[in-house]
């Protein structure tokens, strides 16, 4: 923590230059919450890979450890390490090393195992990628998979929702057994009316908001970034999840006010004042 009480996070994700996900979401959301946010860009893409053809992809794998080493030399420390989309198994290995190098006893590690949705791995990922991502999850304090990612991490079959409370509990128990991390499962819904996220606090706790039946790209990053922001602002995990669910919902509602294109991401910018209010209530 800085002497003025400000928390400092490092976000380790790609930067998709267009399409509102990964670093172009993490940086503004965390900054708007008052959290200093440093970045290790793992790759530069012209757009994200979900719904665009012909995107550029500049791999920055070789830069990851030199950036970390320079920070170590400068004695720069972090209150949290927040990882998201990683482009290869090699990057997973290097990010595991980066965590070992940067983590102190006061550093919270949040891993969003970005790799899949709606039962399918994203483009570019080999079938064994979930096994590699599982190794990174073992290093985390919190993991934030959606239901598809949870199924891939646990090598279980996926089906579309709605889900039963016992299915959600079984997934959460399976995720909790991966390592020390507390799992936060997103995309949870028990009926057509509400959707949100669930965690284990003794028993399963579910935080739901009104379900909006439109799917936009990047909402996982919007959720996880707001969650990290709320945790850094010192809120308990349940409250942080509640805020992240509501911020994601508000972002989608703001998007629907215009003429939205699914792959262009959500208007989270318009929901930032609401995030600030929720964080300071
Ligand atoms: O929002 C997750 C994400 C991040 N980065 C890239 C992606 C995706 C999802 O498709 O393609 C490059």
PDB file of C-alpha atoms and ligand atoms in Angstrom:
ATOM      1  CA  UNK A   1       0.000   0.000   0.000  1.00  0.00           C
ATOM      2  CA  UNK A   2       1.207   3.523  -0.696  1.00  0.00           C
ATOM      3  CA  UNK A   3       1.716   5.889   2.220  1.00  0.00           C
ATOM      4  CA  UNK A   4      -1.511   7.713   1.264  1.00  0.00           C
ATOM      5  CA  UNK A   5      -3.486   4.463   1.589  1.00  0.00           C
ATOM      6  CA  UNK A   6      -3.863   3.960  -2.143  1.00  0.00           C
ATOM      7  CA  UNK A   7      -3.636   0.335  -3.252  1.00  0.00           C
ATOM      8  CA  UNK A   8      -1.453  -0.725  -6.172  1.00  0.00           C
ATOM      9  CA  UNK A   9      -2.417  -3.547  -8.527  1.00  0.00           C
ATOM     10  CA  UNK A  10      -0.626  -5.099 -11.466  1.00  0.00           C
ATOM     11  CA  UNK A  11      -2.942  -6.295 -14.219  1.00  0.00           C
ATOM     12  CA  UNK A  12      -1.426  -8.984 -16.446  1.00  0.00           C
ATOM     13  CA  UNK A  13      -3.563  -9.328 -19.581  1.00  0.00           C
ATOM     14  CA  UNK A  14      -3.335  -8.727 -23.315  1.00  0.00           C
ATOM     15  CA  UNK A  15      -4.323  -5.372 -24.741  1.00  0.00           C
ATOM     16  CA  UNK A  16      -6.986  -5.786 -27.391  1.00  0.00           C
ATOM     17  CA  UNK A  17      -6.827  -2.342 -28.983  1.00  0.00           C
ATOM     18  CA  UNK A  18     -10.479  -2.401 -30.023  1.00  0.00           C
ATOM     19  CA  UNK A  19     -13.361  -4.250 -28.405  1.00  0.00           C
ATOM     20  CA  UNK A  20     -13.359  -3.336 -24.700  1.00  0.00           C
ATOM     21  CA  UNK A  21     -11.894  -6.272 -22.834  1.00  0.00           C
ATOM     22  CA  UNK A  22      -8.723  -7.213 -20.959  1.00  0.00           C
ATOM     23  CA  UNK A  23      -6.476  -4.169 -20.273  1.00  0.00           C
ATOM     24  CA  UNK A  24      -8.787  -1.614 -21.906  1.00  0.00           C
ATOM     25  CA  UNK A  25     -11.324  -2.591 -19.227  1.00  0.00           C
ATOM     26  CA  UNK A  26      -9.069  -3.401 -16.254  1.00  0.00           C
ATOM     27  CA  UNK A  27      -7.136  -0.115 -16.361  1.00  0.00           C
ATOM     28  CA  UNK A  28     -10.093   2.306 -16.458  1.00  0.00           C
ATOM     29  CA  UNK A  29     -12.271   0.352 -14.019  1.00  0.00           C
ATOM     30  CA  UNK A  30      -9.541   0.041 -11.389  1.00  0.00           C
ATOM     31  CA  UNK A  31      -8.404   3.640 -11.893  1.00  0.00           C
ATOM     32  CA  UNK A  32     -11.961   4.914 -11.554  1.00  0.00           C
ATOM     33  CA  UNK A  33     -12.149   3.049  -8.252  1.00  0.00           C
ATOM     34  CA  UNK A  34      -9.112   4.975  -7.031  1.00  0.00           C
ATOM     35  CA  UNK A  35      -6.701   2.050  -7.302  1.00  0.00           C
ATOM     36  CA  UNK A  36      -3.274   2.547  -8.897  1.00  0.00           C
ATOM     37  CA  UNK A  37      -3.075   0.091 -11.785  1.00  0.00           C
ATOM     38  CA  UNK A  38       0.153  -1.001 -13.421  1.00  0.00           C
ATOM     39  CA  UNK A  39       0.114  -3.266 -16.448  1.00  0.00           C
ATOM     40  CA  UNK A  40       2.067  -6.064 -18.000  1.00  0.00           C
ATOM     41  CA  UNK A  41       0.653  -6.344 -21.523  1.00  0.00           C
ATOM     42  CA  UNK A  42       1.138  -9.931 -22.644  1.00  0.00           C
ATOM     43  CA  UNK A  43       0.248  -9.275 -26.285  1.00  0.00           C
ATOM     44  CA  UNK A  44      -1.090  -6.493 -28.486  1.00  0.00           C
ATOM     45  CA  UNK A  45      -4.045  -7.408 -30.706  1.00  0.00           C
ATOM     46  CA  UNK A  46      -5.911  -5.112 -33.076  1.00  0.00           C
ATOM     47  CA  UNK A  47      -9.159  -6.554 -31.675  1.00  0.00           C
ATOM     48  CA  UNK A  48     -10.069  -9.401 -29.346  1.00  0.00           C
ATOM     49  CA  UNK A  49     -10.509 -12.819 -30.913  1.00  0.00           C
ATOM     50  CA  UNK A  50     -14.241 -13.172 -30.341  1.00  0.00           C
ATOM     51  CA  UNK A  51     -16.096 -12.247 -33.500  1.00  0.00           C
ATOM     52  CA  UNK A  52     -13.443 -10.499 -35.617  1.00  0.00           C
ATOM     53  CA  UNK A  53     -11.513 -11.972 -38.516  1.00  0.00           C
ATOM     54  CA  UNK A  54      -7.955 -11.030 -39.464  1.00  0.00           C
ATOM     55  CA  UNK A  55      -6.844  -9.482 -36.180  1.00  0.00           C
ATOM     56  CA  UNK A  56      -3.157  -8.738 -35.620  1.00  0.00           C
ATOM     57  CA  UNK A  57      -1.362 -10.426 -32.704  1.00  0.00           C
ATOM     58  CA  UNK A  58       1.995  -9.180 -31.440  1.00  0.00           C
ATOM     59  CA  UNK A  59       3.297 -11.534 -28.818  1.00  0.00           C
ATOM     60  CA  UNK A  60       5.059  -9.901 -25.849  1.00  0.00           C
ATOM     61  CA  UNK A  61       6.032 -13.092 -24.035  1.00  0.00           C
ATOM     62  CA  UNK A  62       9.706 -12.107 -23.992  1.00  0.00           C
ATOM     63  CA  UNK A  63       8.957  -8.874 -22.148  1.00  0.00           C
ATOM     64  CA  UNK A  64       7.100 -10.369 -19.179  1.00  0.00           C
ATOM     65  CA  UNK A  65       9.985 -11.396 -16.925  1.00  0.00           C
ATOM     66  CA  UNK A  66      12.291  -8.449 -17.761  1.00  0.00           C
ATOM     67  CA  UNK A  67       9.467  -6.068 -16.726  1.00  0.00           C
ATOM     68  CA  UNK A  68       9.010  -7.987 -13.472  1.00  0.00           C
ATOM     69  CA  UNK A  69      12.765  -8.075 -12.820  1.00  0.00           C
ATOM     70  CA  UNK A  70      13.064  -4.334 -13.387  1.00  0.00           C
ATOM     71  CA  UNK A  71      10.261  -3.710 -10.876  1.00  0.00           C
ATOM     72  CA  UNK A  72      11.950  -6.004  -8.372  1.00  0.00           C
ATOM     73  CA  UNK A  73      15.215  -4.110  -8.836  1.00  0.00           C
ATOM     74  CA  UNK A  74      13.303  -0.880  -8.172  1.00  0.00           C
ATOM     75  CA  UNK A  75      11.716  -2.453  -5.056  1.00  0.00           C
ATOM     76  CA  UNK A  76       8.207  -1.814  -6.393  1.00  0.00           C
ATOM     77  CA  UNK A  77       5.581  -3.874  -4.565  1.00  0.00           C
ATOM     78  CA  UNK A  78       1.932  -4.670  -5.222  1.00  0.00           C
ATOM     79  CA  UNK A  79      -1.201  -5.164  -3.147  1.00  0.00           C
ATOM     80  CA  UNK A  80      -2.680  -7.412  -5.814  1.00  0.00           C
ATOM     81  CA  UNK A  81      -1.736  -9.316  -8.941  1.00  0.00           C
ATOM     82  CA  UNK A  82      -4.691  -9.682 -11.294  1.00  0.00           C
ATOM     83  CA  UNK A  83      -4.260 -11.975 -14.294  1.00  0.00           C
ATOM     84  CA  UNK A  84      -6.602 -12.483 -17.245  1.00  0.00           C
ATOM     85  CA  UNK A  85      -6.284 -13.605 -20.857  1.00  0.00           C
ATOM     86  CA  UNK A  86      -2.943 -15.301 -21.578  1.00  0.00           C
ATOM     87  CA  UNK A  87      -2.060 -16.320 -25.091  1.00  0.00           C
ATOM     88  CA  UNK A  88      -0.061 -19.528 -24.604  1.00  0.00           C
ATOM     89  CA  UNK A  89       1.174 -22.215 -22.241  1.00  0.00           C
ATOM     90  CA  UNK A  90       4.533 -20.468 -22.158  1.00  0.00           C
ATOM     91  CA  UNK A  91       2.828 -17.293 -20.927  1.00  0.00           C
ATOM     92  CA  UNK A  92       1.117 -19.273 -18.179  1.00  0.00           C
ATOM     93  CA  UNK A  93       4.544 -20.554 -17.049  1.00  0.00           C
ATOM     94  CA  UNK A  94       6.008 -17.057 -17.074  1.00  0.00           C
ATOM     95  CA  UNK A  95       3.074 -15.560 -15.194  1.00  0.00           C
ATOM     96  CA  UNK A  96       3.463 -18.303 -12.551  1.00  0.00           C
ATOM     97  CA  UNK A  97       7.090 -17.180 -12.235  1.00  0.00           C
ATOM     98  CA  UNK A  98       6.082 -13.517 -12.166  1.00  0.00           C
ATOM     99  CA  UNK A  99       3.728 -14.245  -9.255  1.00  0.00           C
ATOM    100  CA  UNK A 100       6.527 -16.038  -7.375  1.00  0.00           C
ATOM    101  CA  UNK A 101       8.778 -13.021  -7.930  1.00  0.00           C
ATOM    102  CA  UNK A 102       6.264 -10.294  -7.029  1.00  0.00           C
ATOM    103  CA  UNK A 103       4.072 -11.823  -4.344  1.00  0.00           C
ATOM    104  CA  UNK A 104       4.665 -10.809  -0.756  1.00  0.00           C
ATOM    105  CA  UNK A 105       2.641 -11.954   2.245  1.00  0.00           C
ATOM    106  CA  UNK A 106       0.407  -8.909   1.681  1.00  0.00           C
ATOM    107  CA  UNK A 107      -0.256  -9.486  -2.031  1.00  0.00           C
ATOM    108  CA  UNK A 108      -3.639 -10.822  -3.117  1.00  0.00           C
ATOM    109  CA  UNK A 109      -3.531 -12.939  -6.283  1.00  0.00           C
ATOM    110  CA  UNK A 110      -6.690 -12.962  -8.405  1.00  0.00           C
ATOM    111  CA  UNK A 111      -6.708 -15.247 -11.447  1.00  0.00           C
ATOM    112  CA  UNK A 112      -9.429 -14.952 -14.054  1.00  0.00           C
ATOM    113  CA  UNK A 113      -8.860 -18.122 -16.105  1.00  0.00           C
ATOM    114  CA  UNK A 114     -10.047 -16.514 -19.331  1.00  0.00           C
ATOM    115  CA  UNK A 115     -10.246 -19.214 -21.992  1.00  0.00           C
ATOM    116  CA  UNK A 116     -13.817 -20.221 -22.807  1.00  0.00           C
ATOM    117  CA  UNK A 117     -17.539 -19.467 -22.802  1.00  0.00           C
ATOM    118  CA  UNK A 118     -20.783 -21.167 -23.827  1.00  0.00           C
ATOM    119  CA  UNK A 119     -19.189 -24.603 -23.656  1.00  0.00           C
ATOM    120  CA  UNK A 120     -16.295 -23.818 -26.027  1.00  0.00           C
ATOM    121  CA  UNK A 121     -12.652 -22.796 -25.740  1.00  0.00           C
ATOM    122  CA  UNK A 122     -11.846 -19.443 -27.370  1.00  0.00           C
ATOM    123  CA  UNK A 123     -10.022 -19.412 -30.712  1.00  0.00           C
ATOM    124  CA  UNK A 124      -6.264 -20.141 -30.452  1.00  0.00           C
ATOM    125  CA  UNK A 125      -6.380 -22.392 -27.386  1.00  0.00           C
ATOM    126  CA  UNK A 126      -5.248 -26.017 -27.670  1.00  0.00           C
ATOM    127  CA  UNK A 127      -7.319 -28.661 -25.876  1.00  0.00           C
ATOM    128  CA  UNK A 128      -4.726 -29.023 -23.090  1.00  0.00           C
ATOM    129  CA  UNK A 129      -4.745 -25.285 -22.260  1.00  0.00           C
ATOM    130  CA  UNK A 130      -7.223 -25.710 -19.363  1.00  0.00           C
ATOM    131  CA  UNK A 131      -4.747 -28.054 -17.677  1.00  0.00           C
ATOM    132  CA  UNK A 132      -2.099 -25.334 -17.922  1.00  0.00           C
ATOM    133  CA  UNK A 133      -4.502 -22.674 -16.646  1.00  0.00           C
ATOM    134  CA  UNK A 134      -5.274 -24.923 -13.677  1.00  0.00           C
ATOM    135  CA  UNK A 135      -1.621 -24.642 -12.603  1.00  0.00           C
ATOM    136  CA  UNK A 136      -1.970 -20.860 -12.504  1.00  0.00           C
ATOM    137  CA  UNK A 137      -5.212 -21.176 -10.513  1.00  0.00           C
ATOM    138  CA  UNK A 138      -3.264 -23.139  -7.878  1.00  0.00           C
ATOM    139  CA  UNK A 139      -1.308 -19.958  -7.147  1.00  0.00           C
ATOM    140  CA  UNK A 140      -4.334 -17.736  -6.578  1.00  0.00           C
ATOM    141  CA  UNK A 141      -6.214 -16.406  -3.575  1.00  0.00           C
ATOM    142  CA  UNK A 142      -9.326 -15.952  -5.735  1.00  0.00           C
ATOM    143  CA  UNK A 143     -10.263 -17.502  -9.062  1.00  0.00           C
ATOM    144  CA  UNK A 144     -13.089 -16.103 -11.185  1.00  0.00           C
ATOM    145  CA  UNK A 145     -14.146 -18.650 -13.826  1.00  0.00           C
ATOM    146  CA  UNK A 146     -17.421 -18.641 -15.687  1.00  0.00           C
ATOM    147  CA  UNK A 147     -19.315 -21.944 -15.768  1.00  0.00           C
ATOM    148  CA  UNK A 148     -17.676 -23.099 -19.003  1.00  0.00           C
ATOM    149  CA  UNK A 149     -14.191 -22.355 -17.643  1.00  0.00           C
ATOM    150  CA  UNK A 150     -15.046 -24.147 -14.396  1.00  0.00           C
ATOM    151  CA  UNK A 151     -16.092 -27.229 -16.395  1.00  0.00           C
ATOM    152  CA  UNK A 152     -12.863 -27.121 -18.436  1.00  0.00           C
ATOM    153  CA  UNK A 153     -10.748 -26.667 -15.281  1.00  0.00           C
ATOM    154  CA  UNK A 154     -12.465 -29.652 -13.681  1.00  0.00           C
ATOM    155  CA  UNK A 155     -12.728 -31.718 -16.875  1.00  0.00           C
ATOM    156  CA  UNK A 156     -16.484 -32.028 -16.429  1.00  0.00           C
ATOM    157  CA  UNK A 157     -19.188 -31.868 -19.107  1.00  0.00           C
ATOM    158  CA  UNK A 158     -20.817 -28.480 -19.714  1.00  0.00           C
ATOM    159  CA  UNK A 159     -24.460 -27.746 -20.250  1.00  0.00           C
ATOM    160  CA  UNK A 160     -26.355 -24.480 -20.702  1.00  0.00           C
ATOM    161  CA  UNK A 161     -28.328 -23.190 -17.721  1.00  0.00           C
ATOM    162  CA  UNK A 162     -30.451 -22.806 -15.765  1.00  0.00           C
ATOM    163  CA  UNK A 163     -28.488 -24.682 -13.122  1.00  0.00           C
ATOM    164  CA  UNK A 164     -29.577 -26.325  -9.906  1.00  0.00           C
ATOM    165  CA  UNK A 165     -28.140 -25.146  -6.582  1.00  0.00           C
ATOM    166  CA  UNK A 166     -26.523 -28.564  -6.131  1.00  0.00           C
ATOM    167  CA  UNK A 167     -24.756 -28.292  -9.528  1.00  0.00           C
ATOM    168  CA  UNK A 168     -23.362 -24.896  -8.547  1.00  0.00           C
ATOM    169  CA  UNK A 169     -22.284 -26.215  -5.168  1.00  0.00           C
ATOM    170  CA  UNK A 170     -20.574 -29.203  -6.794  1.00  0.00           C
ATOM    171  CA  UNK A 171     -18.674 -26.925  -9.210  1.00  0.00           C
ATOM    172  CA  UNK A 172     -17.619 -24.612  -6.372  1.00  0.00           C
ATOM    173  CA  UNK A 173     -16.459 -27.567  -4.248  1.00  0.00           C
ATOM    174  CA  UNK A 174     -14.486 -28.931  -7.199  1.00  0.00           C
ATOM    175  CA  UNK A 175     -12.865 -25.534  -7.823  1.00  0.00           C
ATOM    176  CA  UNK A 176     -12.061 -25.112  -4.120  1.00  0.00           C
ATOM    177  CA  UNK A 177     -10.139 -28.405  -4.256  1.00  0.00           C
ATOM    178  CA  UNK A 178      -7.813 -27.090  -7.011  1.00  0.00           C
ATOM    179  CA  UNK A 179      -5.719 -25.240  -4.453  1.00  0.00           C
ATOM    180  CA  UNK A 180      -5.938 -22.606  -1.763  1.00  0.00           C
ATOM    181  CA  UNK A 181      -8.000 -20.206  -3.892  1.00  0.00           C
ATOM    182  CA  UNK A 182     -11.542 -19.177  -3.034  1.00  0.00           C
ATOM    183  CA  UNK A 183     -13.605 -19.706  -6.189  1.00  0.00           C
ATOM    184  CA  UNK A 184     -16.075 -17.110  -7.453  1.00  0.00           C
ATOM    185  CA  UNK A 185     -18.236 -18.608 -10.173  1.00  0.00           C
ATOM    186  CA  UNK A 186     -19.848 -16.271 -12.721  1.00  0.00           C
ATOM    187  CA  UNK A 187     -22.750 -16.806 -15.101  1.00  0.00           C
ATOM    188  CA  UNK A 188     -24.817 -18.520 -12.400  1.00  0.00           C
ATOM    189  CA  UNK A 189     -28.589 -18.635 -12.857  1.00  0.00           C
ATOM    190  CA  UNK A 190     -31.271 -20.833 -11.353  1.00  0.00           C
ATOM    191  CA  UNK A 191     -34.158 -19.556 -13.503  1.00  0.00           C
ATOM    192  CA  UNK A 192     -34.794 -17.193 -16.430  1.00  0.00           C
ATOM    193  CA  UNK A 193     -35.239 -14.126 -14.215  1.00  0.00           C
ATOM    194  CA  UNK A 194     -31.912 -13.585 -12.450  1.00  0.00           C
ATOM    195  CA  UNK A 195     -28.196 -14.051 -13.133  1.00  0.00           C
ATOM    196  CA  UNK A 196     -25.061 -13.426 -11.105  1.00  0.00           C
ATOM    197  CA  UNK A 197     -22.165 -15.061  -9.309  1.00  0.00           C
ATOM    198  CA  UNK A 198     -21.664 -17.495  -6.446  1.00  0.00           C
ATOM    199  CA  UNK A 199     -18.992 -18.317  -3.900  1.00  0.00           C
ATOM    200  CA  UNK A 200     -18.515 -20.543  -0.872  1.00  0.00           C
ATOM    201  CA  UNK A 201     -18.797 -18.855   2.482  1.00  0.00           C
ATOM    202  CA  UNK A 202     -19.372 -21.954   4.558  1.00  0.00           C
ATOM    203  CA  UNK A 203     -22.299 -22.758   2.269  1.00  0.00           C
ATOM    204  CA  UNK A 204     -22.960 -21.464  -1.248  1.00  0.00           C
ATOM    205  CA  UNK A 205     -23.768 -17.757  -1.403  1.00  0.00           C
ATOM    206  CA  UNK A 206     -25.316 -16.496  -4.629  1.00  0.00           C
ATOM    207  CA  UNK A 207     -25.512 -12.830  -5.642  1.00  0.00           C
ATOM    208  CA  UNK A 208     -28.032 -12.231  -8.408  1.00  0.00           C
ATOM    209  CA  UNK A 209     -29.439  -9.311 -10.386  1.00  0.00           C
ATOM    210  CA  UNK A 210     -32.174  -9.146 -13.013  1.00  0.00           C
ATOM    211  CA  UNK A 211     -31.127 -11.253 -16.027  1.00  0.00           C
ATOM    212  CA  UNK A 212     -30.752  -9.418 -19.331  1.00  0.00           C
ATOM    213  CA  UNK A 213     -31.137 -11.728 -22.290  1.00  0.00           C
ATOM    214  CA  UNK A 214     -28.419 -10.258 -24.476  1.00  0.00           C
ATOM    215  CA  UNK A 215     -24.846 -11.458 -24.581  1.00  0.00           C
ATOM    216  CA  UNK A 216     -21.983  -9.001 -24.941  1.00  0.00           C
ATOM    217  CA  UNK A 217     -18.288  -9.595 -25.252  1.00  0.00           C
ATOM    218  CA  UNK A 218     -16.020  -8.561 -22.374  1.00  0.00           C
ATOM    219  CA  UNK A 219     -18.511  -8.777 -19.517  1.00  0.00           C
ATOM    220  CA  UNK A 220     -16.274 -11.292 -17.712  1.00  0.00           C
ATOM    221  CA  UNK A 221     -13.484  -8.703 -17.666  1.00  0.00           C
ATOM    222  CA  UNK A 222     -15.900  -5.984 -16.517  1.00  0.00           C
ATOM    223  CA  UNK A 223     -17.029  -8.228 -13.651  1.00  0.00           C
ATOM    224  CA  UNK A 224     -13.543  -9.346 -12.578  1.00  0.00           C
ATOM    225  CA  UNK A 225     -12.082  -5.821 -12.758  1.00  0.00           C
ATOM    226  CA  UNK A 226     -14.883  -4.435 -10.565  1.00  0.00           C
ATOM    227  CA  UNK A 227     -14.395  -7.345  -8.168  1.00  0.00           C
ATOM    228  CA  UNK A 228     -10.660  -6.625  -7.844  1.00  0.00           C
ATOM    229  CA  UNK A 229     -11.449  -2.920  -7.387  1.00  0.00           C
ATOM    230  CA  UNK A 230     -13.903  -3.639  -4.572  1.00  0.00           C
ATOM    231  CA  UNK A 231     -11.519  -6.073  -2.850  1.00  0.00           C
ATOM    232  CA  UNK A 232      -8.767  -3.446  -3.037  1.00  0.00           C
ATOM    233  CA  UNK A 233     -11.137  -0.929  -1.493  1.00  0.00           C
ATOM    234  CA  UNK A 234     -11.278  -3.265   1.505  1.00  0.00           C
ATOM    235  CA  UNK A 235     -14.775  -4.635   1.002  1.00  0.00           C
ATOM    236  CA  UNK A 236     -15.556  -8.204   2.087  1.00  0.00           C
ATOM    237  CA  UNK A 237     -15.762 -10.757  -0.699  1.00  0.00           C
ATOM    238  CA  UNK A 238     -19.577 -11.072  -0.666  1.00  0.00           C
ATOM    239  CA  UNK A 239     -20.050  -7.315  -0.959  1.00  0.00           C
ATOM    240  CA  UNK A 240     -17.397  -7.156  -3.705  1.00  0.00           C
ATOM    241  CA  UNK A 241     -19.275  -9.820  -5.684  1.00  0.00           C
ATOM    242  CA  UNK A 242     -22.579  -7.998  -5.201  1.00  0.00           C
ATOM    243  CA  UNK A 243     -21.048  -4.765  -6.521  1.00  0.00           C
ATOM    244  CA  UNK A 244     -19.383  -6.504  -9.474  1.00  0.00           C
ATOM    245  CA  UNK A 245     -22.675  -8.159 -10.458  1.00  0.00           C
ATOM    246  CA  UNK A 246     -24.504  -4.833 -10.312  1.00  0.00           C
ATOM    247  CA  UNK A 247     -21.769  -2.932 -12.178  1.00  0.00           C
ATOM    248  CA  UNK A 248     -21.807  -5.531 -14.959  1.00  0.00           C
ATOM    249  CA  UNK A 249     -25.600  -5.363 -15.159  1.00  0.00           C
ATOM    250  CA  UNK A 250     -25.567  -1.550 -15.283  1.00  0.00           C
ATOM    251  CA  UNK A 251     -22.920  -1.644 -18.024  1.00  0.00           C
ATOM    252  CA  UNK A 252     -25.120  -3.919 -20.127  1.00  0.00           C
ATOM    253  CA  UNK A 253     -28.215  -1.778 -19.531  1.00  0.00           C
ATOM    254  CA  UNK A 254     -26.309   1.347 -20.630  1.00  0.00           C
ATOM    255  CA  UNK A 255     -25.184  -0.502 -23.763  1.00  0.00           C
ATOM    256  CA  UNK A 256     -28.749  -1.388 -24.663  1.00  0.00           C
ATOM    257  CA  UNK A 257     -29.703   2.301 -24.666  1.00  0.00           C
ATOM    258  CA  UNK A 258     -27.736   2.686 -27.925  1.00  0.00           C
ATOM    259  CA  UNK A 259     -27.561   0.455 -30.964  1.00  0.00           C
ATOM    260  CA  UNK A 260     -25.228  -2.179 -29.608  1.00  0.00           C
ATOM    261  CA  UNK A 261     -23.035  -4.629 -31.433  1.00  0.00           C
ATOM    262  CA  UNK A 262     -22.261  -7.679 -29.325  1.00  0.00           C
ATOM    263  CA  UNK A 263     -18.569  -7.926 -30.200  1.00  0.00           C
ATOM    264  CA  UNK A 264     -17.929  -4.213 -29.469  1.00  0.00           C
ATOM    265  CA  UNK A 265     -18.264  -4.793 -25.713  1.00  0.00           C
ATOM    266  CA  UNK A 266     -20.322  -2.928 -23.133  1.00  0.00           C
ATOM    267  CA  UNK A 267     -20.678   0.721 -22.174  1.00  0.00           C
ATOM    268  CA  UNK A 268     -19.028   0.253 -18.797  1.00  0.00           C
ATOM    269  CA  UNK A 269     -17.843   3.867 -18.930  1.00  0.00           C
ATOM    270  CA  UNK A 270     -21.405   5.076 -18.358  1.00  0.00           C
ATOM    271  CA  UNK A 271     -21.682   2.828 -15.284  1.00  0.00           C
ATOM    272  CA  UNK A 272     -18.460   4.082 -13.636  1.00  0.00           C
ATOM    273  CA  UNK A 273     -20.288   6.741 -11.562  1.00  0.00           C
ATOM    274  CA  UNK A 274     -22.554   3.977 -10.203  1.00  0.00           C
ATOM    275  CA  UNK A 275     -19.483   1.883  -9.375  1.00  0.00           C
ATOM    276  CA  UNK A 276     -17.983   4.800  -7.473  1.00  0.00           C
ATOM    277  CA  UNK A 277     -21.212   5.256  -5.529  1.00  0.00           C
ATOM    278  CA  UNK A 278     -21.432   1.575  -4.641  1.00  0.00           C
ATOM    279  CA  UNK A 279     -17.801   1.523  -3.509  1.00  0.00           C
ATOM    280  CA  UNK A 280     -18.327   4.562  -1.307  1.00  0.00           C
ATOM    281  CA  UNK A 281     -21.799   3.763   0.074  1.00  0.00           C
TER     282      UNK A 281
HETATM  283  O1  LIG B   1     -12.508 -10.924 -22.778  1.00  0.00           O
HETATM  284  C1  LIG B   1     -11.625 -11.947 -22.805  1.00  0.00           C
HETATM  285  C2  LIG B   1     -10.609 -11.825 -23.901  1.00  0.00           C
HETATM  286  C3  LIG B   1      -9.459 -11.105 -23.678  1.00  0.00           C
HETATM  287  N1  LIG B   1      -8.515 -10.965 -24.622  1.00  0.00           N
HETATM  288  C4  LIG B   1      -8.676 -11.519 -25.835  1.00  0.00           C
HETATM  289  C5  LIG B   1      -9.821 -12.249 -26.130  1.00  0.00           C
HETATM  290  C6  LIG B   1     -10.798 -12.430 -25.135  1.00  0.00           C
HETATM  291  C7  LIG B   1     -11.982 -13.228 -25.416  1.00  0.00           C
HETATM  292  O2  LIG B   1     -12.283 -13.618 -26.503  1.00  0.00           O
HETATM  293  O3  LIG B   1      -9.966 -12.761 -27.353  1.00  0.00           O
HETATM  294  C8  LIG B   1      -7.610 -11.335 -26.875  1.00  0.00           C
END
